[in-house]
mmCIF file of C-alpha atoms and ligand atoms in Angstrom:
data_model
loop_
_atom_site.group_PDB
_atom_site.id
_atom_site.type_symbol
_atom_site.label_atom_id
_atom_site.label_comp_id
_atom_site.label_asym_id
_atom_site.label_seq_id
_atom_site.Cartn_x
_atom_site.Cartn_y
_atom_site.Cartn_z
ATOM 1 C CA MET A 1 -34.698 -0.248 -22.802
ATOM 2 C CA SER A 2 -32.122 -1.964 -25.344
ATOM 3 C CA LYS A 3 -29.268 -3.967 -24.204
ATOM 4 C CA LYS A 4 -26.015 -2.389 -24.693
ATOM 5 C CA ALA A 5 -22.653 -3.731 -25.716
ATOM 6 C CA VAL A 6 -19.340 -2.082 -25.768
ATOM 7 C CA VAL A 7 -17.376 -3.106 -28.869
ATOM 8 C CA ILE A 8 -13.466 -2.862 -28.820
ATOM 9 C CA LEU A 9 -13.210 -1.567 -32.692
ATOM 10 C CA SER A 10 -9.887 -0.940 -34.321
ATOM 11 C CA GLY A 11 -11.151 -0.574 -37.676
ATOM 12 C CA GLY A 12 -9.698 -3.775 -38.845
ATOM 13 C CA LEU A 13 -11.429 -6.890 -40.206
ATOM 14 C CA ASP A 14 -12.120 -8.761 -36.919
ATOM 15 C CA SER A 15 -13.426 -6.093 -34.657
ATOM 16 C CA THR A 16 -15.643 -4.792 -37.454
ATOM 17 C CA THR A 17 -16.891 -8.376 -37.900
ATOM 18 C CA CYS A 18 -17.756 -8.089 -34.124
ATOM 19 C CA MET A 19 -19.705 -5.010 -34.548
ATOM 20 C CA GLY A 20 -21.793 -6.940 -37.050
ATOM 21 C CA ILE A 21 -22.239 -9.865 -34.791
ATOM 22 C CA ALA A 22 -23.120 -7.533 -31.843
ATOM 23 C CA GLN A 23 -25.631 -5.725 -33.971
ATOM 24 C CA ASN A 24 -27.173 -8.699 -35.191
ATOM 25 C CA GLU A 25 -27.668 -10.030 -31.699
ATOM 26 C CA GLY A 26 -29.806 -7.043 -31.119
ATOM 27 C CA TYR A 27 -27.294 -5.029 -28.974
ATOM 28 C CA GLU A 28 -27.132 -1.281 -29.119
ATOM 29 C CA CYS A 29 -23.271 -0.862 -29.714
ATOM 30 C CA TYR A 30 -20.970 1.511 -28.202
ATOM 31 C CA PRO A 31 -17.674 1.334 -30.005
ATOM 32 C CA ILE A 32 -14.448 2.158 -28.322
ATOM 33 C CA THR A 33 -11.158 2.687 -30.275
ATOM 34 C CA PHE A 34 -7.707 2.946 -29.073
ATOM 35 C CA ASP A 35 -5.073 5.414 -30.435
ATOM 36 C CA TYR A 36 -2.110 3.669 -28.915
ATOM 37 C CA GLY A 37 0.456 5.447 -31.157
ATOM 38 C CA GLN A 38 0.328 2.619 -33.513
ATOM 39 C CA ARG A 39 2.146 2.793 -36.732
ATOM 40 C CA HIS A 40 -1.058 1.978 -38.536
ATOM 41 C CA LYS A 41 -2.833 5.158 -37.121
ATOM 42 C CA HIS A 42 -4.943 5.359 -40.101
ATOM 43 C CA GLU A 43 -7.045 2.574 -38.709
ATOM 44 C CA VAL A 44 -8.839 5.021 -36.236
ATOM 45 C CA GLU A 45 -10.141 6.897 -39.334
ATOM 46 C CA HIS A 46 -11.516 3.498 -40.524
ATOM 47 C CA ALA A 47 -13.001 2.756 -37.095
ATOM 48 C CA LYS A 48 -14.860 6.086 -37.458
ATOM 49 C CA GLN A 49 -16.101 5.143 -40.754
ATOM 50 C CA VAL A 50 -17.323 1.570 -39.386
ATOM 51 C CA ALA A 51 -19.001 3.275 -36.231
ATOM 52 C CA ALA A 52 -20.906 5.869 -38.733
ATOM 53 C CA PHE A 53 -21.921 2.778 -40.848
ATOM 54 C CA TYR A 54 -23.492 1.059 -37.935
ATOM 55 C CA LYS A 55 -25.019 4.431 -36.763
ATOM 56 C CA ALA A 56 -23.482 3.942 -33.329
ATOM 57 C CA PRO A 57 -25.156 6.331 -30.680
ATOM 58 C CA GLN A 58 -21.836 7.285 -29.554
ATOM 59 C CA HIS A 59 -17.961 6.419 -30.547
ATOM 60 C CA ARG A 60 -15.315 6.925 -28.035
ATOM 61 C CA ILE A 61 -11.804 7.263 -29.182
ATOM 62 C CA VAL A 62 -9.310 6.996 -26.324
ATOM 63 C CA ASP A 63 -5.822 8.590 -26.355
ATOM 64 C CA LEU A 64 -3.330 6.025 -25.318
ATOM 65 C CA THR A 65 -0.600 7.337 -27.304
ATOM 66 C CA PHE A 66 1.355 7.177 -24.248
ATOM 67 C CA LEU A 67 1.976 3.416 -24.657
ATOM 68 C CA GLY A 68 4.858 4.563 -26.973
ATOM 69 C CA GLN A 69 6.626 5.323 -24.034
ATOM 70 C CA ILE A 70 6.612 1.767 -23.005
ATOM 71 C CA GLY A 71 7.472 0.798 -26.531
ATOM 72 C CA GLY A 72 8.734 -2.734 -26.986
ATOM 73 C CA SER A 73 6.627 -3.330 -30.153
ATOM 74 C CA ALA A 74 7.124 -2.788 -34.018
ATOM 75 C CA LEU A 75 3.812 -1.331 -34.041
ATOM 76 C CA THR A 76 4.537 1.511 -31.442
ATOM 77 C CA ASP A 77 8.192 1.865 -31.779
ATOM 78 C CA ALA A 78 9.272 3.439 -35.197
ATOM 79 C CA SER A 79 12.809 2.106 -34.709
ATOM 80 C CA ILE A 80 11.557 -1.635 -34.782
ATOM 81 C CA ASP A 81 10.736 -2.544 -38.387
ATOM 82 C CA VAL A 82 7.558 -4.541 -39.221
ATOM 83 C CA PRO A 83 8.602 -7.842 -40.612
ATOM 84 C CA ASP A 84 7.275 -9.718 -43.399
ATOM 85 C CA TYR A 85 5.094 -12.796 -42.619
ATOM 86 C CA SER A 86 7.187 -15.841 -41.629
ATOM 87 C CA GLY A 87 5.036 -18.454 -40.526
ATOM 88 C CA SER A 88 7.192 -18.553 -37.337
ATOM 89 C CA GLU A 89 5.751 -19.816 -34.184
ATOM 90 C CA ASP A 90 7.495 -17.323 -31.944
ATOM 91 C CA ILE A 91 5.614 -14.247 -30.560
ATOM 92 C CA PRO A 92 6.573 -11.643 -33.222
ATOM 93 C CA VAL A 93 7.718 -8.056 -32.481
ATOM 94 C CA THR A 94 4.280 -6.732 -33.675
ATOM 95 C CA TYR A 95 3.119 -7.930 -30.283
ATOM 96 C CA VAL A 96 2.259 -4.900 -28.181
ATOM 97 C CA PRO A 97 2.994 -5.648 -24.465
ATOM 98 C CA ALA A 98 -0.175 -6.532 -22.487
ATOM 99 C CA ARG A 99 -2.341 -4.539 -24.892
ATOM 100 C CA ASN A 100 -5.504 -6.518 -24.849
ATOM 101 C CA MET A 101 -5.266 -6.289 -20.886
ATOM 102 C CA ILE A 102 -5.290 -2.596 -21.307
ATOM 103 C CA PHE A 103 -7.947 -2.351 -23.770
ATOM 104 C CA LEU A 104 -10.297 -4.657 -21.830
ATOM 105 C CA SER A 105 -9.720 -2.648 -18.658
ATOM 106 C CA LEU A 106 -10.785 0.546 -20.314
ATOM 107 C CA ALA A 107 -13.649 -1.312 -22.140
ATOM 108 C CA ALA A 108 -14.817 -2.337 -18.783
ATOM 109 C CA ALA A 109 -14.715 0.985 -17.289
ATOM 110 C CA TYR A 110 -16.565 2.287 -20.242
ATOM 111 C CA ALA A 111 -19.079 -0.470 -20.090
ATOM 112 C CA GLU A 112 -19.781 0.596 -16.623
ATOM 113 C CA VAL A 113 -20.291 4.274 -17.504
ATOM 114 C CA VAL A 114 -22.763 3.498 -20.395
ATOM 115 C CA GLY A 115 -24.662 0.523 -18.647
ATOM 116 C CA ALA A 116 -23.382 -2.036 -21.144
ATOM 117 C CA GLU A 117 -23.731 -5.893 -19.958
ATOM 118 C CA VAL A 118 -21.066 -7.116 -22.484
ATOM 119 C CA ILE A 119 -17.836 -6.258 -24.039
ATOM 120 C CA TYR A 120 -17.029 -7.628 -27.496
ATOM 121 C CA ILE A 121 -13.371 -8.289 -28.428
ATOM 122 C CA GLY A 122 -12.332 -9.594 -31.976
ATOM 123 C CA VAL A 123 -9.548 -11.972 -30.790
ATOM 124 C CA SER A 124 -9.124 -15.316 -32.552
ATOM 125 C CA ALA A 125 -6.773 -18.002 -31.257
ATOM 126 C CA VAL A 126 -6.934 -19.663 -34.839
ATOM 127 C CA ASP A 127 -5.325 -17.700 -37.555
ATOM 128 C CA TYR A 128 -3.193 -15.440 -35.440
ATOM 129 C CA SER A 129 0.303 -14.503 -34.546
ATOM 130 C CA GLY A 130 0.516 -16.287 -31.315
ATOM 131 C CA TYR A 131 -0.162 -13.256 -29.247
ATOM 132 C CA PRO A 132 -0.779 -14.507 -25.723
ATOM 133 C CA ASP A 133 -3.566 -12.090 -24.824
ATOM 134 C CA CYS A 134 -5.628 -13.552 -27.757
ATOM 135 C CA ARG A 135 -6.020 -16.967 -25.853
ATOM 136 C CA PRO A 136 -9.283 -18.000 -24.391
ATOM 137 C CA GLU A 137 -7.486 -18.442 -21.037
ATOM 138 C CA PHE A 138 -6.748 -14.785 -20.803
ATOM 139 C CA ILE A 139 -10.473 -13.834 -21.892
ATOM 140 C CA GLN A 140 -11.619 -16.159 -19.087
ATOM 141 C CA SER A 141 -9.382 -14.800 -16.465
ATOM 142 C CA MET A 142 -9.842 -11.186 -17.326
ATOM 143 C CA THR A 143 -13.835 -11.596 -16.985
ATOM 144 C CA GLN A 144 -13.111 -12.658 -13.644
ATOM 145 C CA THR A 145 -10.915 -9.635 -12.800
ATOM 146 C CA ILE A 146 -13.271 -7.215 -14.273
ATOM 147 C CA ASN A 147 -16.124 -8.442 -12.295
ATOM 148 C CA LEU A 148 -13.886 -8.156 -9.059
ATOM 149 C CA ALA A 149 -12.776 -4.956 -10.081
ATOM 150 C CA THR A 150 -15.894 -2.844 -11.150
ATOM 151 C CA ARG A 151 -19.175 -1.679 -9.454
ATOM 152 C CA ALA A 152 -21.136 -3.399 -12.243
ATOM 153 C CA GLY A 153 -19.391 -6.583 -11.323
ATOM 154 C CA VAL A 154 -20.429 -6.147 -7.528
ATOM 155 C CA ASN A 155 -24.008 -5.161 -8.260
ATOM 156 C CA GLU A 156 -24.853 -7.419 -11.324
ATOM 157 C CA GLY A 157 -21.960 -9.554 -10.935
ATOM 158 C CA ASN A 158 -22.030 -10.681 -14.637
ATOM 159 C CA LEU A 159 -20.095 -8.260 -16.989
ATOM 160 C CA LYS A 160 -19.353 -10.674 -19.854
ATOM 161 C CA ILE A 161 -16.520 -10.433 -22.371
ATOM 162 C CA LEU A 162 -17.637 -11.842 -25.631
ATOM 163 C CA ALA A 163 -15.150 -13.194 -28.094
ATOM 164 C CA PRO A 164 -17.032 -14.681 -30.824
ATOM 165 C CA LEU A 165 -14.084 -15.221 -33.242
ATOM 166 C CA THR A 166 -12.030 -17.185 -30.865
ATOM 167 C CA HIS A 167 -12.515 -20.474 -32.477
ATOM 168 C CA LEU A 168 -12.951 -19.246 -35.877
ATOM 169 C CA SER A 169 -10.414 -19.271 -38.778
ATOM 170 C CA LYS A 170 -10.020 -15.984 -40.671
ATOM 171 C CA ALA A 171 -11.837 -17.545 -43.594
ATOM 172 C CA GLU A 172 -14.702 -18.547 -41.310
ATOM 173 C CA THR A 173 -14.794 -15.060 -39.686
ATOM 174 C CA ILE A 174 -15.044 -13.549 -43.245
ATOM 175 C CA LYS A 175 -17.711 -16.065 -44.405
ATOM 176 C CA LEU A 176 -19.829 -15.062 -41.211
ATOM 177 C CA GLY A 177 -19.135 -11.326 -41.784
ATOM 178 C CA LEU A 178 -20.251 -11.387 -45.413
ATOM 179 C CA GLU A 179 -23.448 -13.128 -44.384
ATOM 180 C CA LEU A 180 -23.926 -10.237 -41.868
ATOM 181 C CA ASN A 181 -23.093 -7.554 -44.721
ATOM 182 C CA VAL A 182 -20.112 -6.383 -42.745
ATOM 183 C CA PRO A 183 -18.594 -3.480 -44.637
ATOM 184 C CA TYR A 184 -15.019 -4.977 -45.250
ATOM 185 C CA GLN A 185 -14.527 -2.096 -47.898
ATOM 186 C CA LEU A 186 -14.164 0.267 -44.866
ATOM 187 C CA THR A 187 -11.689 -1.796 -42.866
ATOM 188 C CA THR A 188 -7.890 -1.914 -42.941
ATOM 189 C CA SER A 189 -5.670 -4.550 -41.685
ATOM 190 C CA CYS A 190 -1.999 -3.623 -42.572
ATOM 191 C CA TYR A 191 0.609 -3.116 -39.924
ATOM 192 C CA ARG A 192 2.718 -0.774 -42.013
ATOM 193 C CA GLY A 193 0.419 2.023 -42.089
ATOM 194 C CA ASP A 194 0.713 3.130 -45.594
ATOM 195 C CA GLU A 195 -2.092 4.391 -47.485
ATOM 196 C CA VAL A 196 -2.187 1.208 -49.580
ATOM 197 C CA ALA A 197 -1.967 -2.229 -47.799
ATOM 198 C CA CYS A 198 1.428 -4.028 -48.243
ATOM 199 C CA GLY A 199 0.166 -7.541 -48.874
ATOM 200 C CA THR A 200 3.365 -8.845 -47.053
ATOM 201 C CA CYS A 201 2.997 -8.345 -43.262
ATOM 202 C CA ASP A 202 1.525 -11.021 -40.939
ATOM 203 C CA SER A 203 -1.848 -9.038 -40.941
ATOM 204 C CA CYS A 204 -2.107 -8.667 -44.617
ATOM 205 C CA GLN A 205 -1.197 -12.475 -45.160
ATOM 206 C CA PHE A 206 -3.733 -13.821 -42.736
ATOM 207 C CA ARG A 207 -6.386 -11.288 -44.385
ATOM 208 C CA LEU A 208 -5.669 -12.381 -48.068
ATOM 209 C CA LYS A 209 -5.477 -16.079 -47.197
ATOM 210 C CA GLY A 210 -8.631 -15.856 -45.221
ATOM 211 C CA PHE A 211 -10.515 -14.063 -48.345
ATOM 212 C CA GLU A 212 -9.168 -16.521 -50.673
ATOM 213 C CA GLU A 213 -10.152 -19.576 -48.579
ATOM 214 C CA ALA A 214 -13.703 -17.980 -48.121
ATOM 215 C CA GLY A 215 -13.923 -17.664 -51.900
ATOM 216 C CA ALA A 216 -14.432 -14.112 -51.654
ATOM 217 C CA LYS A 217 -12.672 -11.099 -52.983
ATOM 218 C CA ASP A 218 -11.092 -8.479 -50.600
ATOM 219 C CA PRO A 219 -12.590 -5.206 -51.405
ATOM 220 C CA ILE A 220 -9.415 -3.391 -50.440
ATOM 221 C CA VAL A 221 -6.503 -2.418 -52.473
ATOM 222 C CA TYR A 222 -3.073 -3.897 -52.136
ATOM 223 C CA ARG A 223 0.373 -2.591 -53.280
HETATM 224 ZN ZN1 ZN B 1 0.607 -5.242 -44.500
#
């Protein structure tokens, strides 16, 4: 029986790289994608294409559009504008309150259901926007919590969260992904959610800079 991994797949660059890594590690991948009412909802369609590219046996798309009822983020509240990249150290308005805690909880539940031993999440603590739920301390603490909270944790006691991009810069992530033939042409990163990427939001800026530093060409189209 092959070992299984749940991969939190947004359809963006990092999570798609995680699909490539998990696949390369020999896992049978069970991607899970969250529709949380994000402004850039079309990323769900990109996630579907990535899942199909990797011939995932099953792709769960979970409806979390009720997160809009919590609001508090430019990504889930249409009345808050997505700012251009500013390089500020403050946690930006694109932060979605407790998002990765919610995502990992659900990914853990799914891992239990499909019998996966690991959960992949594409967080990085290097080229990121200062989101607290991307820090390694959080991933570590969540691993402990998940093992305390689940049957899989009690019976096997070692459901792992793997965050292989934690210490990689965007350029390093892209270089690794290109070696693994990750289909970046199928991914999307822009927060604004228009058909064509804006090139100026945090997410576009990190991506563009990453490709430049990796000495590679970003295959997607910008405005
Ligand atoms: Zn953008």
